[in-house]
Each structure stands twice: as C-alpha cells, then as structure tokens.
Amino acid sequence: IDFSAGGKTAAVAGETAAEDGTGVIYGEAGDIAVTPILNILKEKGPVTIKVGANAVELSTQGRAETVAEFSKDCSLD
C-alpha cells in the first residue's frame, strides 16, 4: 500500500483484497509508522493511495486542517 504526493512516497506493508461482485478493495496493515504517512498527507495537492494495481486520489478539501489537528493531538512514533 503506497501513499504518494509531491514526489514523496510512504509505503505500508499489508494485505489487500477485492470484494467479488462490487470491486470494493480492502486494505489491512499493522505496525504502521504514522509520521511518514502524515508527511505525505501534509503535502499540497493530490495524494494518491495505491493498493496493488488500483489507485485512488484523496480530496484536498479539509485535508490540511484535519491532518494538522490530528498531528497536534497524536503522540505516535
């Protein structure tokens, strides 16, 4: 599972599966280092999450504020 934005990438080891019939993709990961992902989410512009051969672009709307608030309250890593 790869998070990317602004030429930076943060990879997370995990498992993925697609639901038959709907095409919904699920990802599961553990032991995640939060800081590299937050650094990607703080980038301006689109953030892409790639799971196997599938990719989705996250909205920029409200992302900066949400990440800033989470970072302030999060003591992980």
GROMACS .gro file of N, CA and C in nm:
model
  231
    1ILE      N    1   0.087  -0.116   0.000
    1ILE     CA    2   0.000   0.000   0.000
    1ILE      C    3   0.091   0.122   0.000
    2ASP      N    4   0.080   0.206  -0.102
    2ASP     CA    5   0.166   0.324  -0.115
    2ASP      C    6   0.084   0.452  -0.108
    3PHE      N    7   0.132   0.546  -0.027
    3PHE     CA    8   0.077   0.681  -0.020
    3PHE      C    9   0.178   0.770  -0.091
    4SER      N   10   0.133   0.855  -0.183
    4SER     CA   11   0.228   0.942  -0.252
    4SER      C   12   0.169   1.080  -0.280
    5ALA      N   13   0.258   1.179  -0.277
    5ALA     CA   14   0.222   1.317  -0.309
    5ALA      C   15   0.350   1.399  -0.321
    6GLY      N   16   0.349   1.496  -0.408
    6GLY     CA   17   0.461   1.587  -0.419
    6GLY      C   18   0.595   1.521  -0.441
    7GLY      N   19   0.598   1.407  -0.509
    7GLY     CA   20   0.722   1.337  -0.535
    7GLY      C   21   0.770   1.251  -0.419
    8LYS      N   22   0.695   1.246  -0.310
    8LYS     CA   23   0.730   1.164  -0.194
    8LYS      C   24   0.639   1.042  -0.190
    9THR      N   25   0.691   0.933  -0.133
    9THR     CA   26   0.612   0.811  -0.117
    9THR      C   27   0.635   0.752   0.020
   10ALA      N   28   0.529   0.700   0.080
   10ALA     CA   29   0.538   0.625   0.206
   10ALA      C   30   0.470   0.491   0.181
   11ALA      N   31   0.547   0.384   0.197
   11ALA     CA   32   0.493   0.250   0.176
   11ALA      C   33   0.454   0.188   0.309
   12VAL      N   34   0.344   0.114   0.308
   12VAL     CA   35   0.295   0.043   0.425
   12VAL      C   36   0.276  -0.102   0.385
   13ALA      N   37   0.340  -0.194   0.458
   13ALA     CA   38   0.323  -0.337   0.429
   13ALA      C   39   0.186  -0.380   0.479
   14GLY      N   40   0.116  -0.455   0.399
   14GLY     CA   41  -0.016  -0.501   0.440
   14GLY      C   42  -0.073  -0.598   0.339
   15GLU      N   43  -0.197  -0.633   0.360
   15GLU     CA   44  -0.268  -0.724   0.271
   15GLU      C   45  -0.386  -0.651   0.209
   16THR      N   46  -0.418  -0.688   0.087
   16THR     CA   47  -0.533  -0.628   0.020
   16THR      C   48  -0.621  -0.738  -0.038
   17ALA      N   49  -0.746  -0.706  -0.056
   17ALA     CA   50  -0.840  -0.800  -0.117
   17ALA      C   51  -0.951  -0.720  -0.185
   18ALA      N   52  -1.006  -0.777  -0.290
   18ALA     CA   53  -1.118  -0.714  -0.361
   18ALA      C   54  -1.243  -0.798  -0.337
   19GLU      N   55  -1.353  -0.730  -0.313
   19GLU     CA   56  -1.481  -0.797  -0.291
   19GLU      C   57  -1.540  -0.837  -0.425
   20ASP      N   58  -1.572  -0.964  -0.438
   20ASP     CA   59  -1.632  -1.013  -0.562
   20ASP      C   60  -1.766  -0.945  -0.588
   21GLY      N   61  -1.788  -0.909  -0.710
   21GLY     CA   62  -1.917  -0.850  -0.748
   21GLY      C   63  -1.921  -0.700  -0.738
   22THR      N   64  -1.859  -0.642  -0.635
   22THR     CA   65  -1.866  -0.496  -0.618
   22THR      C   66  -1.737  -0.428  -0.660
   23GLY      N   67  -1.626  -0.500  -0.654
   23GLY     CA   68  -1.497  -0.440  -0.685
   23GLY      C   69  -1.440  -0.355  -0.574
   24VAL      N   70  -1.508  -0.352  -0.458
   24VAL     CA   71  -1.457  -0.277  -0.343
   24VAL      C   72  -1.327  -0.339  -0.297
   25ILE      N   73  -1.226  -0.256  -0.274
   25ILE     CA   74  -1.094  -0.304  -0.232
   25ILE      C   75  -1.073  -0.270  -0.086
   26TYR      N   76  -1.025  -0.368  -0.013
   26TYR     CA   77  -0.995  -0.351   0.129
   26TYR      C   78  -0.845  -0.365   0.149
   27GLY      N   79  -0.792  -0.287   0.240
   27GLY     CA   80  -0.652  -0.298   0.277
   27GLY      C   81  -0.640  -0.310   0.427
   28GLU      N   82  -0.548  -0.394   0.472
   28GLU     CA   83  -0.525  -0.413   0.615
   28GLU      C   84  -0.376  -0.408   0.640
   29ALA      N   85  -0.336  -0.329   0.738
   29ALA     CA   86  -0.194  -0.316   0.771
   29ALA      C   87  -0.179  -0.302   0.922
   30GLY      N   88  -0.064  -0.342   0.972
   30GLY     CA   89  -0.035  -0.329   1.114
   30GLY      C   90   0.105  -0.273   1.132
   31ASP      N   91   0.138  -0.235   1.253
   31ASP     CA   92   0.269  -0.177   1.283
   31ASP      C   93   0.303  -0.063   1.187
   32ILE      N   94   0.211   0.031   1.177
   32ILE     CA   95   0.226   0.143   1.084
   32ILE      C   96   0.301   0.258   1.151
   33ALA      N   97   0.402   0.308   1.082
   33ALA     CA   98   0.470   0.431   1.125
   33ALA      C   99   0.384   0.547   1.075
   34VAL      N  100   0.325   0.621   1.166
   34VAL     CA  101   0.230   0.725   1.131
   34VAL      C  102   0.298   0.848   1.070
   35THR      N  103   0.413   0.886   1.119
   35THR     CA  104   0.479   1.009   1.075
   35THR      C  105   0.502   1.015   0.924
   36PRO      N  106   0.555   0.909   0.859
   36PRO     CA  107   0.573   0.918   0.713
   36PRO      C  108   0.441   0.939   0.637
   37ILE      N  109   0.333   0.878   0.685
   37ILE     CA  110   0.204   0.896   0.619
   37ILE      C  111   0.154   1.039   0.640
   38LEU      N  112   0.169   1.091   0.762
   38LEU     CA  113   0.127   1.229   0.788
   38LEU      C  114   0.206   1.326   0.701
   39ASN      N  115   0.336   1.299   0.681
   39ASN     CA  116   0.417   1.387   0.596
   39ASN      C  117   0.364   1.389   0.453
   40ILE      N  118   0.317   1.276   0.404
   40ILE     CA  119   0.256   1.271   0.271
   40ILE      C  120   0.125   1.349   0.271
   41LEU      N  121   0.041   1.326   0.373
   41LEU     CA  122  -0.089   1.393   0.379
   41LEU      C  123  -0.077   1.544   0.395
   42LYS      N  124   0.037   1.592   0.446
   42LYS     CA  125   0.060   1.737   0.463
   42LYS      C  126   0.099   1.805   0.332
   43GLU      N  127   0.137   1.727   0.232
   43GLU     CA  128   0.178   1.784   0.103
   43GLU      C  129   0.060   1.857   0.038
   44LYS      N  130   0.090   1.964  -0.032
   44LYS     CA  131  -0.013   2.035  -0.108
   44LYS      C  132  -0.045   1.954  -0.233
   45GLY      N  133  -0.167   1.967  -0.279
   45GLY     CA  134  -0.208   1.895  -0.399
   45GLY      C  135  -0.259   1.756  -0.369
   46PRO      N  136  -0.280   1.679  -0.475
   46PRO     CA  137  -0.342   1.548  -0.458
   46PRO      C  138  -0.251   1.448  -0.388
   47VAL      N  139  -0.314   1.360  -0.312
   47VAL     CA  140  -0.248   1.246  -0.250
   47VAL      C  141  -0.308   1.122  -0.314
   48THR      N  142  -0.223   1.032  -0.358
   48THR     CA  143  -0.269   0.909  -0.420
   48THR      C  144  -0.239   0.792  -0.328
   49ILE      N  145  -0.337   0.705  -0.311
   49ILE     CA  146  -0.317   0.579  -0.239
   49ILE      C  147  -0.326   0.469  -0.343
   50LYS      N  148  -0.219   0.389  -0.352
   50LYS     CA  149  -0.214   0.280  -0.449
   50LYS      C  150  -0.215   0.148  -0.373
   51VAL      N  151  -0.310   0.064  -0.408
   51VAL     CA  152  -0.324  -0.068  -0.349
   51VAL      C  153  -0.316  -0.169  -0.463
   52GLY      N  154  -0.204  -0.236  -0.474
   52GLY     CA  155  -0.186  -0.327  -0.587
   52GLY      C  156  -0.189  -0.249  -0.716
   53ALA      N  157  -0.274  -0.290  -0.810
   53ALA     CA  158  -0.285  -0.222  -0.939
   53ALA      C  159  -0.388  -0.110  -0.936
   54ASN      N  160  -0.453  -0.089  -0.822
   54ASN     CA  161  -0.559   0.011  -0.811
   54ASN      C  162  -0.509   0.135  -0.738
   55ALA      N  163  -0.556   0.251  -0.781
   55ALA     CA  164  -0.516   0.376  -0.718
   55ALA      C  165  -0.638   0.467  -0.702
   56VAL      N  166  -0.636   0.546  -0.595
   56VAL     CA  167  -0.742   0.643  -0.571
   56VAL      C  168  -0.676   0.773  -0.525
   57GLU      N  169  -0.732   0.884  -0.567
   57GLU     CA  170  -0.680   1.015  -0.528
   57GLU      C  171  -0.768   1.073  -0.418
   58LEU      N  172  -0.705   1.117  -0.309
   58LEU     CA  173  -0.778   1.177  -0.198
   58LEU      C  174  -0.810   1.322  -0.227
   59SER      N  175  -0.921   1.367  -0.179
   59SER     CA  176  -0.961   1.506  -0.193
   59SER      C  177  -0.869   1.596  -0.111
   60THR      N  178  -0.850   1.717  -0.159
   60THR     CA  179  -0.772   1.814  -0.083
   60THR      C  180  -0.861   1.892   0.014
   61GLN      N  181  -0.991   1.885  -0.006
   61GLN     CA  182  -1.085   1.962   0.076
   61GLN      C  183  -1.078   1.919   0.222
   62GLY      N  184  -1.037   2.011   0.309
   62GLY     CA  185  -1.033   1.988   0.452
   62GLY      C  186  -0.918   1.902   0.501
   63ARG      N  187  -0.836   1.851   0.409
   63ARG     CA  188  -0.728   1.760   0.448
   63ARG      C  189  -0.623   1.829   0.533
   64ALA      N  190  -0.579   1.946   0.495
   64ALA     CA  191  -0.473   2.015   0.570
   64ALA      C  192  -0.514   2.042   0.714
   65GLU      N  193  -0.636   2.088   0.732
   65GLU     CA  194  -0.685   2.118   0.867
   65GLU      C  195  -0.697   1.991   0.951
   66THR      N  196  -0.748   1.886   0.891
   66THR     CA  197  -0.766   1.760   0.963
   66THR      C  198  -0.632   1.700   1.002
   67VAL      N  199  -0.536   1.701   0.911
   67VAL     CA  200  -0.403   1.646   0.940
   67VAL      C  201  -0.334   1.730   1.047
   68ALA      N  202  -0.347   1.862   1.041
   68ALA     CA  203  -0.286   1.948   1.143
   68ALA      C  204  -0.344   1.919   1.280
   69GLU      N  205  -0.475   1.902   1.289
   69GLU     CA  206  -0.539   1.873   1.417
   69GLU      C  207  -0.497   1.736   1.469
   70PHE      N  208  -0.494   1.636   1.382
   70PHE     CA  209  -0.453   1.502   1.423
   70PHE      C  210  -0.308   1.503   1.470
   71SER      N  211  -0.221   1.571   1.396
   71SER     CA  212  -0.078   1.577   1.431
   71SER      C  213  -0.057   1.642   1.566
   72LYS      N  214  -0.136   1.742   1.596
   72LYS     CA  215  -0.125   1.813   1.724
   72LYS      C  216  -0.160   1.720   1.840
   73ASP      N  217  -0.262   1.638   1.821
   73ASP     CA  218  -0.313   1.551   1.928
   73ASP      C  219  -0.249   1.413   1.931
   74CYS      N  220  -0.171   1.377   1.830
   74CYS     CA  221  -0.116   1.242   1.817
   74CYS      C  222   0.026   1.236   1.871
   75SER      N  223   0.052   1.140   1.957
   75SER     CA  224   0.187   1.125   2.012
   75SER      C  225   0.252   0.996   1.964
   76LEU      N  226   0.204   0.940   1.852
   76LEU     CA  227   0.261   0.817   1.798
   76LEU      C  228   0.395   0.846   1.732
   77ASP      N  229   0.474   0.740   1.714
   77ASP     CA  230   0.607   0.746   1.652
   77ASP      C  231   0.701   0.817   1.744
   0.00000   0.00000   0.00000
